[in-house]
Amino acid sequence: MLVRLSALPDHGAALAALEDIFFLSTLRKDFASAEERTAFLRTWTGWYVERAPDDVWFALAEDGTIIGYLTGCKDSAGALDLARIIPKYEVFADHFASFPAHLHVNVWPGFRDRGVGRALVDRFAEDCRADGLPGLHLVTGVFARNVSFYQRAGFTAATQRGALLFLGRRLD
C-alpha cells in the first residue's frame, strides 16, 4: 500500500522509518558526530518533509511496516532554496522546464527487487501527470548502482555533466 506522509497518523514513526531506510541506503556511513549525521539526513530529506509533505510517499508492507519512501518536488525551478541545501542542485536547471518534478526514492534492503521502488515512482508520476506536468527527473552518479533501476522505470532522457547523470521521464 502507498500512503502520503500527510495521511499517516504517526508522523514521528514514519519519519523514524524514513531515517532508518535512508541510512541503510546511502553510500555514506561515517560521520564525525551525531549532529553531522542529522545534518546529512536533513540535506536530503528535510526540505521535502517540511515544504512538500503531500509529495512524500511511503510504501507499507501488509502488516503496516514502512518499507520504502519517496520524497518529491513538483516544481524544481520554483524550489530554488534547495540550491542552497543540495550540492549542485542547479547543474541541470536548463532541463527543469521539460522535467519540472524531481524525486528521491529508497527501499528497505530486504524489500528491494520486488517492485516497491517502481510502485512509488509510478505513483508520484501519476500525481505529476494529473497535475499537468510534462515530466519528472532525478540526478544520480554516472556509475551509480541505481541507474538501471531508473532506466527500467522509464527514465530515458539522459544528460551527463561531469560525474552527475540527469535522468528524465516524459509524462505527456
mmCIF file with all atom_site columns, C-alpha atoms in Angstrom:
data_model
loop_
_atom_site.group_PDB
_atom_site.id
_atom_site.type_symbol
_atom_site.label_atom_id
_atom_site.label_alt_id
_atom_site.label_comp_id
_atom_site.label_asym_id
_atom_site.label_entity_id
_atom_site.label_seq_id
_atom_site.pdbx_PDB_ins_code
_atom_site.Cartn_x
_atom_site.Cartn_y
_atom_site.Cartn_z
_atom_site.occupancy
_atom_site.B_iso_or_equiv
_atom_site.pdbx_formal_charge
_atom_site.auth_seq_id
_atom_site.auth_comp_id
_atom_site.auth_asym_id
_atom_site.auth_atom_id
_atom_site.pdbx_PDB_model_num
ATOM 1   C CA . MET A 1 1   ? 0.000  0.000  0.000   1.00 0.00 ? 1   MET A CA 1
ATOM 2   C CA . LEU A 1 2   ? 1.218  3.519  -0.815  1.00 0.00 ? 2   LEU A CA 1
ATOM 3   C CA . VAL A 1 3   ? 0.345  6.366  1.543   1.00 0.00 ? 3   VAL A CA 1
ATOM 4   C CA . ARG A 1 4   ? 1.229  10.046 1.682   1.00 0.00 ? 4   ARG A CA 1
ATOM 5   C CA . LEU A 1 5   ? 3.040  11.318 4.762   1.00 0.00 ? 5   LEU A CA 1
ATOM 6   C CA . SER A 1 6   ? 0.120  13.677 5.372   1.00 0.00 ? 6   SER A CA 1
ATOM 7   C CA . ALA A 1 7   ? -2.261 10.676 5.599   1.00 0.00 ? 7   ALA A CA 1
ATOM 8   C CA . LEU A 1 8   ? -0.244 8.748  8.173   1.00 0.00 ? 8   LEU A CA 1
ATOM 9   C CA . PRO A 1 9   ? -1.459 9.075  11.768  1.00 0.00 ? 9   PRO A CA 1
ATOM 10  C CA . ASP A 1 10  ? 2.010  8.829  13.359  1.00 0.00 ? 10  ASP A CA 1
ATOM 11  C CA . HIS A 1 11  ? 4.380  11.198 11.556  1.00 0.00 ? 11  HIS A CA 1
ATOM 12  C CA . GLY A 1 12  ? 7.108  10.572 14.126  1.00 0.00 ? 12  GLY A CA 1
ATOM 13  C CA . ALA A 1 13  ? 7.162  6.835  13.441  1.00 0.00 ? 13  ALA A CA 1
ATOM 14  C CA . ALA A 1 14  ? 7.049  7.441  9.679   1.00 0.00 ? 14  ALA A CA 1
ATOM 15  C CA . LEU A 1 15  ? 9.982  9.843  9.826   1.00 0.00 ? 15  LEU A CA 1
ATOM 16  C CA . ALA A 1 16  ? 11.946 7.422  12.022  1.00 0.00 ? 16  ALA A CA 1
ATOM 17  C CA . ALA A 1 17  ? 11.391 4.715  9.391   1.00 0.00 ? 17  ALA A CA 1
ATOM 18  C CA . LEU A 1 18  ? 12.430 7.143  6.646   1.00 0.00 ? 18  LEU A CA 1
ATOM 19  C CA . GLU A 1 19  ? 15.642 7.843  8.575   1.00 0.00 ? 19  GLU A CA 1
ATOM 20  C CA . ASP A 1 20  ? 16.384 4.134  9.012   1.00 0.00 ? 20  ASP A CA 1
ATOM 21  C CA . ILE A 1 21  ? 15.824 3.392  5.330   1.00 0.00 ? 21  ILE A CA 1
ATOM 22  C CA . PHE A 1 22  ? 17.814 6.463  4.279   1.00 0.00 ? 22  PHE A CA 1
ATOM 23  C CA . PHE A 1 23  ? 20.905 5.434  6.229   1.00 0.00 ? 23  PHE A CA 1
ATOM 24  C CA . LEU A 1 24  ? 20.652 1.820  5.107   1.00 0.00 ? 24  LEU A CA 1
ATOM 25  C CA . SER A 1 25  ? 20.585 3.082  1.508   1.00 0.00 ? 25  SER A CA 1
ATOM 26  C CA . THR A 1 26  ? 23.131 5.889  1.445   1.00 0.00 ? 26  THR A CA 1
ATOM 27  C CA . LEU A 1 27  ? 26.722 5.179  0.498   1.00 0.00 ? 27  LEU A CA 1
ATOM 28  C CA . ARG A 1 28  ? 27.971 7.500  3.208   1.00 0.00 ? 28  ARG A CA 1
ATOM 29  C CA . LYS A 1 29  ? 28.219 5.667  6.518   1.00 0.00 ? 29  LYS A CA 1
ATOM 30  C CA . ASP A 1 30  ? 30.754 7.635  8.588   1.00 0.00 ? 30  ASP A CA 1
ATOM 31  C CA . PHE A 1 31  ? 30.037 10.912 10.346  1.00 0.00 ? 31  PHE A CA 1
ATOM 32  C CA . ALA A 1 32  ? 32.167 12.928 12.746  1.00 0.00 ? 32  ALA A CA 1
ATOM 33  C CA . SER A 1 33  ? 29.227 13.488 15.087  1.00 0.00 ? 33  SER A CA 1
ATOM 34  C CA . ALA A 1 34  ? 25.531 12.876 15.605  1.00 0.00 ? 34  ALA A CA 1
ATOM 35  C CA . GLU A 1 35  ? 24.944 16.478 14.526  1.00 0.00 ? 35  GLU A CA 1
ATOM 36  C CA . GLU A 1 36  ? 26.739 15.901 11.227  1.00 0.00 ? 36  GLU A CA 1
ATOM 37  C CA . ARG A 1 37  ? 24.687 12.744 10.636  1.00 0.00 ? 37  ARG A CA 1
ATOM 38  C CA . THR A 1 38  ? 21.446 14.634 11.338  1.00 0.00 ? 38  THR A CA 1
ATOM 39  C CA . ALA A 1 39  ? 22.505 17.476 9.032   1.00 0.00 ? 39  ALA A CA 1
ATOM 40  C CA . PHE A 1 40  ? 23.195 14.970 6.242   1.00 0.00 ? 40  PHE A CA 1
ATOM 41  C CA . LEU A 1 41  ? 19.722 13.469 6.629   1.00 0.00 ? 41  LEU A CA 1
ATOM 42  C CA . ARG A 1 42  ? 18.130 16.931 6.648   1.00 0.00 ? 42  ARG A CA 1
ATOM 43  C CA . THR A 1 43  ? 20.030 17.896 3.491   1.00 0.00 ? 43  THR A CA 1
ATOM 44  C CA . TRP A 1 44  ? 18.445 15.078 1.520   1.00 0.00 ? 44  TRP A CA 1
ATOM 45  C CA . THR A 1 45  ? 15.012 14.775 3.168   1.00 0.00 ? 45  THR A CA 1
ATOM 46  C CA . GLY A 1 46  ? 14.243 17.757 5.415   1.00 0.00 ? 46  GLY A CA 1
ATOM 47  C CA . TRP A 1 47  ? 13.023 20.245 2.806   1.00 0.00 ? 47  TRP A CA 1
ATOM 48  C CA . TYR A 1 48  ? 10.622 17.709 1.300   1.00 0.00 ? 48  TYR A CA 1
ATOM 49  C CA . VAL A 1 49  ? 9.124  16.670 4.633   1.00 0.00 ? 49  VAL A CA 1
ATOM 50  C CA . GLU A 1 50  ? 8.667  20.288 5.721   1.00 0.00 ? 50  GLU A CA 1
ATOM 51  C CA . ARG A 1 51  ? 7.762  22.011 2.452   1.00 0.00 ? 51  ARG A CA 1
ATOM 52  C CA . ALA A 1 52  ? 6.163  19.293 0.289   1.00 0.00 ? 52  ALA A CA 1
ATOM 53  C CA . PRO A 1 53  ? 4.632  16.707 2.656   1.00 0.00 ? 53  PRO A CA 1
ATOM 54  C CA . ASP A 1 54  ? 1.953  15.767 0.111   1.00 0.00 ? 54  ASP A CA 1
ATOM 55  C CA . ASP A 1 55  ? 4.765  14.674 -2.201  1.00 0.00 ? 55  ASP A CA 1
ATOM 56  C CA . VAL A 1 56  ? 6.333  12.380 0.392   1.00 0.00 ? 56  VAL A CA 1
ATOM 57  C CA . TRP A 1 57  ? 5.059  8.837  -0.122  1.00 0.00 ? 57  TRP A CA 1
ATOM 58  C CA . PHE A 1 58  ? 5.557  5.688  1.928   1.00 0.00 ? 58  PHE A CA 1
ATOM 59  C CA . ALA A 1 59  ? 5.244  2.054  0.901   1.00 0.00 ? 59  ALA A CA 1
ATOM 60  C CA . LEU A 1 60  ? 3.777  -0.171 3.592   1.00 0.00 ? 60  LEU A CA 1
ATOM 61  C CA . ALA A 1 61  ? 4.043  -3.941 3.896   1.00 0.00 ? 61  ALA A CA 1
ATOM 62  C CA . GLU A 1 62  ? 0.894  -5.960 4.591   1.00 0.00 ? 62  GLU A CA 1
ATOM 63  C CA . ASP A 1 63  ? 1.485  -5.622 8.347   1.00 0.00 ? 63  ASP A CA 1
ATOM 64  C CA . GLY A 1 64  ? 1.758  -1.818 8.071   1.00 0.00 ? 64  GLY A CA 1
ATOM 65  C CA . THR A 1 65  ? 5.547  -1.664 8.394   1.00 0.00 ? 65  THR A CA 1
ATOM 66  C CA . ILE A 1 66  ? 7.114  1.103  6.310   1.00 0.00 ? 66  ILE A CA 1
ATOM 67  C CA . ILE A 1 67  ? 9.386  -0.499 3.730   1.00 0.00 ? 67  ILE A CA 1
ATOM 68  C CA . GLY A 1 68  ? 10.153 2.387  1.378   1.00 0.00 ? 68  GLY A CA 1
ATOM 69  C CA . TYR A 1 69  ? 9.711  6.083  0.760   1.00 0.00 ? 69  TYR A CA 1
ATOM 70  C CA . LEU A 1 70  ? 9.768  8.673  -1.986  1.00 0.00 ? 70  LEU A CA 1
ATOM 71  C CA . THR A 1 71  ? 10.394 12.369 -1.488  1.00 0.00 ? 71  THR A CA 1
ATOM 72  C CA . GLY A 1 72  ? 9.332  14.564 -4.376  1.00 0.00 ? 72  GLY A CA 1
ATOM 73  C CA . CYS A 1 73  ? 9.036  18.133 -5.531  1.00 0.00 ? 73  CYS A CA 1
ATOM 74  C CA . LYS A 1 74  ? 6.731  19.108 -8.382  1.00 0.00 ? 74  LYS A CA 1
ATOM 75  C CA . ASP A 1 75  ? 8.385  22.468 -9.095  1.00 0.00 ? 75  ASP A CA 1
ATOM 76  C CA . SER A 1 76  ? 12.162 22.155 -9.210  1.00 0.00 ? 76  SER A CA 1
ATOM 77  C CA . ALA A 1 77  ? 12.610 25.622 -10.717 1.00 0.00 ? 77  ALA A CA 1
ATOM 78  C CA . GLY A 1 78  ? 10.420 27.178 -8.038  1.00 0.00 ? 78  GLY A CA 1
ATOM 79  C CA . ALA A 1 79  ? 12.274 25.429 -5.224  1.00 0.00 ? 79  ALA A CA 1
ATOM 80  C CA . LEU A 1 80  ? 15.437 27.454 -5.591  1.00 0.00 ? 80  LEU A CA 1
ATOM 81  C CA . ASP A 1 81  ? 16.040 27.336 -1.851  1.00 0.00 ? 81  ASP A CA 1
ATOM 82  C CA . LEU A 1 82  ? 17.018 23.706 -2.470  1.00 0.00 ? 82  LEU A CA 1
ATOM 83  C CA . ALA A 1 83  ? 20.058 25.044 -4.334  1.00 0.00 ? 83  ALA A CA 1
ATOM 84  C CA . ARG A 1 84  ? 21.366 26.334 -1.002  1.00 0.00 ? 84  ARG A CA 1
ATOM 85  C CA . ILE A 1 85  ? 20.848 22.913 0.592   1.00 0.00 ? 85  ILE A CA 1
ATOM 86  C CA . ILE A 1 86  ? 21.589 20.266 -2.031  1.00 0.00 ? 86  ILE A CA 1
ATOM 87  C CA . PRO A 1 87  ? 25.018 20.375 -3.675  1.00 0.00 ? 87  PRO A CA 1
ATOM 88  C CA . LYS A 1 88  ? 24.907 21.008 -7.428  1.00 0.00 ? 88  LYS A CA 1
ATOM 89  C CA . TYR A 1 89  ? 21.091 21.300 -7.447  1.00 0.00 ? 89  TYR A CA 1
ATOM 90  C CA . GLU A 1 90  ? 21.148 23.783 -10.335 1.00 0.00 ? 90  GLU A CA 1
ATOM 91  C CA . VAL A 1 91  ? 23.568 21.875 -12.609 1.00 0.00 ? 91  VAL A CA 1
ATOM 92  C CA . PHE A 1 92  ? 20.656 20.668 -14.744 1.00 0.00 ? 92  PHE A CA 1
ATOM 93  C CA . ALA A 1 93  ? 18.344 23.679 -14.297 1.00 0.00 ? 93  ALA A CA 1
ATOM 94  C CA . ASP A 1 94  ? 18.107 24.001 -18.082 1.00 0.00 ? 94  ASP A CA 1
ATOM 95  C CA . HIS A 1 95  ? 16.046 20.766 -18.055 1.00 0.00 ? 95  HIS A CA 1
ATOM 96  C CA . PHE A 1 96  ? 13.575 21.869 -15.360 1.00 0.00 ? 96  PHE A CA 1
ATOM 97  C CA . ALA A 1 97  ? 11.016 23.227 -17.865 1.00 0.00 ? 97  ALA A CA 1
ATOM 98  C CA . SER A 1 98  ? 10.688 19.864 -19.636 1.00 0.00 ? 98  SER A CA 1
ATOM 99  C CA . PHE A 1 99  ? 11.053 17.797 -16.459 1.00 0.00 ? 99  PHE A CA 1
ATOM 100 C CA . PRO A 1 100 ? 9.804  20.080 -13.656 1.00 0.00 ? 100 PRO A CA 1
ATOM 101 C CA . ALA A 1 101 ? 9.321  17.486 -10.908 1.00 0.00 ? 101 ALA A CA 1
ATOM 102 C CA . HIS A 1 102 ? 12.089 15.557 -9.204  1.00 0.00 ? 102 HIS A CA 1
ATOM 103 C CA . LEU A 1 103 ? 12.263 12.699 -6.743  1.00 0.00 ? 103 LEU A CA 1
ATOM 104 C CA . HIS A 1 104 ? 14.408 10.659 -4.392  1.00 0.00 ? 104 HIS A CA 1
ATOM 105 C CA . VAL A 1 105 ? 13.415 7.076  -3.534  1.00 0.00 ? 105 VAL A CA 1
ATOM 106 C CA . ASN A 1 106 ? 14.766 4.397  -1.195  1.00 0.00 ? 106 ASN A CA 1
ATOM 107 C CA . VAL A 1 107 ? 13.534 0.961  -0.183  1.00 0.00 ? 107 VAL A CA 1
ATOM 108 C CA . TRP A 1 108 ? 14.413 -1.195 2.825   1.00 0.00 ? 108 TRP A CA 1
ATOM 109 C CA . PRO A 1 109 ? 17.132 -3.603 1.579   1.00 0.00 ? 109 PRO A CA 1
ATOM 110 C CA . GLY A 1 110 ? 15.081 -6.744 2.266   1.00 0.00 ? 110 GLY A CA 1
ATOM 111 C CA . PHE A 1 111 ? 12.263 -5.439 0.050   1.00 0.00 ? 111 PHE A CA 1
ATOM 112 C CA . ARG A 1 112 ? 14.296 -4.392 -2.980  1.00 0.00 ? 112 ARG A CA 1
ATOM 113 C CA . ASP A 1 113 ? 13.717 -6.071 -6.342  1.00 0.00 ? 113 ASP A CA 1
ATOM 114 C CA . ARG A 1 114 ? 10.049 -6.635 -5.500  1.00 0.00 ? 114 ARG A CA 1
ATOM 115 C CA . GLY A 1 115 ? 8.549  -3.646 -7.317  1.00 0.00 ? 115 GLY A CA 1
ATOM 116 C CA . VAL A 1 116 ? 8.285  -1.379 -4.261  1.00 0.00 ? 116 VAL A CA 1
ATOM 117 C CA . GLY A 1 117 ? 10.530 1.380  -5.613  1.00 0.00 ? 117 GLY A CA 1
ATOM 118 C CA . ARG A 1 118 ? 8.882  1.211  -9.020  1.00 0.00 ? 118 ARG A CA 1
ATOM 119 C CA . ALA A 1 119 ? 5.425  1.475  -7.419  1.00 0.00 ? 119 ALA A CA 1
ATOM 120 C CA . LEU A 1 120 ? 6.497  4.591  -5.511  1.00 0.00 ? 120 LEU A CA 1
ATOM 121 C CA . VAL A 1 121 ? 7.960  6.188  -8.648  1.00 0.00 ? 121 VAL A CA 1
ATOM 122 C CA . ASP A 1 122 ? 4.880  5.334  -10.719 1.00 0.00 ? 122 ASP A CA 1
ATOM 123 C CA . ARG A 1 123 ? 2.540  6.728  -8.041  1.00 0.00 ? 123 ARG A CA 1
ATOM 124 C CA . PHE A 1 124 ? 4.409  10.028 -7.927  1.00 0.00 ? 124 PHE A CA 1
ATOM 125 C CA . ALA A 1 125 ? 4.463  10.097 -11.742 1.00 0.00 ? 125 ALA A CA 1
ATOM 126 C CA . GLU A 1 126 ? 0.665  9.630  -11.790 1.00 0.00 ? 126 GLU A CA 1
ATOM 127 C CA . ASP A 1 127 ? 0.291  12.566 -9.411  1.00 0.00 ? 127 ASP A CA 1
ATOM 128 C CA . CYS A 1 128 ? 2.536  14.726 -11.568 1.00 0.00 ? 128 CYS A CA 1
ATOM 129 C CA . ARG A 1 129 ? 0.670  13.738 -14.748 1.00 0.00 ? 129 ARG A CA 1
ATOM 130 C CA . ALA A 1 130 ? -2.671 14.560 -13.092 1.00 0.00 ? 130 ALA A CA 1
ATOM 131 C CA . ASP A 1 131 ? -1.269 17.994 -12.265 1.00 0.00 ? 131 ASP A CA 1
ATOM 132 C CA . GLY A 1 132 ? -0.402 18.509 -15.941 1.00 0.00 ? 132 GLY A CA 1
ATOM 133 C CA . LEU A 1 133 ? 3.369  18.251 -15.577 1.00 0.00 ? 133 LEU A CA 1
ATOM 134 C CA . PRO A 1 134 ? 5.240  17.157 -18.705 1.00 0.00 ? 134 PRO A CA 1
ATOM 135 C CA . GLY A 1 135 ? 7.948  15.157 -16.934 1.00 0.00 ? 135 GLY A CA 1
ATOM 136 C CA . LEU A 1 136 ? 9.949  14.315 -13.863 1.00 0.00 ? 136 LEU A CA 1
ATOM 137 C CA . HIS A 1 137 ? 13.617 13.754 -13.222 1.00 0.00 ? 137 HIS A CA 1
ATOM 138 C CA . LEU A 1 138 ? 16.328 12.771 -10.818 1.00 0.00 ? 138 LEU A CA 1
ATOM 139 C CA . VAL A 1 139 ? 20.062 13.267 -10.631 1.00 0.00 ? 139 VAL A CA 1
ATOM 140 C CA . THR A 1 140 ? 22.416 10.454 -9.702  1.00 0.00 ? 140 THR A CA 1
ATOM 141 C CA . GLY A 1 141 ? 26.010 9.445  -10.272 1.00 0.00 ? 141 GLY A CA 1
ATOM 142 C CA . VAL A 1 142 ? 27.094 8.287  -13.711 1.00 0.00 ? 142 VAL A CA 1
ATOM 143 C CA . PHE A 1 143 ? 28.179 4.918  -12.313 1.00 0.00 ? 143 PHE A CA 1
ATOM 144 C CA . ALA A 1 144 ? 25.599 4.682  -9.506  1.00 0.00 ? 144 ALA A CA 1
ATOM 145 C CA . ARG A 1 145 ? 24.031 1.292  -8.882  1.00 0.00 ? 145 ARG A CA 1
ATOM 146 C CA . ASN A 1 146 ? 20.530 2.789  -9.285  1.00 0.00 ? 146 ASN A CA 1
ATOM 147 C CA . VAL A 1 147 ? 20.879 3.877  -12.934 1.00 0.00 ? 147 VAL A CA 1
ATOM 148 C CA . SER A 1 148 ? 19.492 0.629  -14.375 1.00 0.00 ? 148 SER A CA 1
ATOM 149 C CA . PHE A 1 149 ? 16.537 0.743  -11.955 1.00 0.00 ? 149 PHE A CA 1
ATOM 150 C CA . TYR A 1 150 ? 15.567 4.216  -13.157 1.00 0.00 ? 150 TYR A CA 1
ATOM 151 C CA . GLN A 1 151 ? 16.024 3.286  -16.799 1.00 0.00 ? 151 GLN A CA 1
ATOM 152 C CA . ARG A 1 152 ? 13.657 0.330  -16.317 1.00 0.00 ? 152 ARG A CA 1
ATOM 153 C CA . ALA A 1 153 ? 11.222 2.754  -14.638 1.00 0.00 ? 153 ALA A CA 1
ATOM 154 C CA . GLY A 1 154 ? 11.025 4.830  -17.823 1.00 0.00 ? 154 GLY A CA 1
ATOM 155 C CA . PHE A 1 155 ? 13.715 7.451  -17.232 1.00 0.00 ? 155 PHE A CA 1
ATOM 156 C CA . THR A 1 156 ? 15.138 7.539  -20.738 1.00 0.00 ? 156 THR A CA 1
ATOM 157 C CA . ALA A 1 157 ? 16.216 11.152 -21.252 1.00 0.00 ? 157 ALA A CA 1
ATOM 158 C CA . ALA A 1 158 ? 19.815 11.311 -20.077 1.00 0.00 ? 158 ALA A CA 1
ATOM 159 C CA . THR A 1 159 ? 22.391 14.074 -19.830 1.00 0.00 ? 159 THR A CA 1
ATOM 160 C CA . GLN A 1 160 ? 25.817 13.693 -18.255 1.00 0.00 ? 160 GLN A CA 1
ATOM 161 C CA . ARG A 1 161 ? 27.742 16.586 -16.754 1.00 0.00 ? 161 ARG A CA 1
ATOM 162 C CA . GLY A 1 162 ? 30.927 15.568 -15.035 1.00 0.00 ? 162 GLY A CA 1
ATOM 163 C CA . ALA A 1 163 ? 30.199 12.739 -12.604 1.00 0.00 ? 163 ALA A CA 1
ATOM 164 C CA . LEU A 1 164 ? 26.472 13.579 -12.485 1.00 0.00 ? 164 LEU A CA 1
ATOM 165 C CA . LEU A 1 165 ? 23.753 11.987 -14.582 1.00 0.00 ? 165 LEU A CA 1
ATOM 166 C CA . PHE A 1 166 ? 20.345 13.585 -15.203 1.00 0.00 ? 166 PHE A CA 1
ATOM 167 C CA . LEU A 1 167 ? 17.591 11.073 -15.965 1.00 0.00 ? 167 LEU A CA 1
ATOM 168 C CA . GLY A 1 168 ? 14.201 12.290 -17.172 1.00 0.00 ? 168 GLY A CA 1
ATOM 169 C CA . ARG A 1 169 ? 10.846 10.592 -17.690 1.00 0.00 ? 169 ARG A CA 1
ATOM 170 C CA . ARG A 1 170 ? 8.244  12.113 -20.009 1.00 0.00 ? 170 ARG A CA 1
ATOM 171 C CA . LEU A 1 171 ? 4.680  12.128 -18.702 1.00 0.00 ? 171 LEU A CA 1
ATOM 172 C CA . ASP A 1 172 ? 2.763  13.537 -21.659 1.00 0.00 ? 172 ASP A CA 1
#
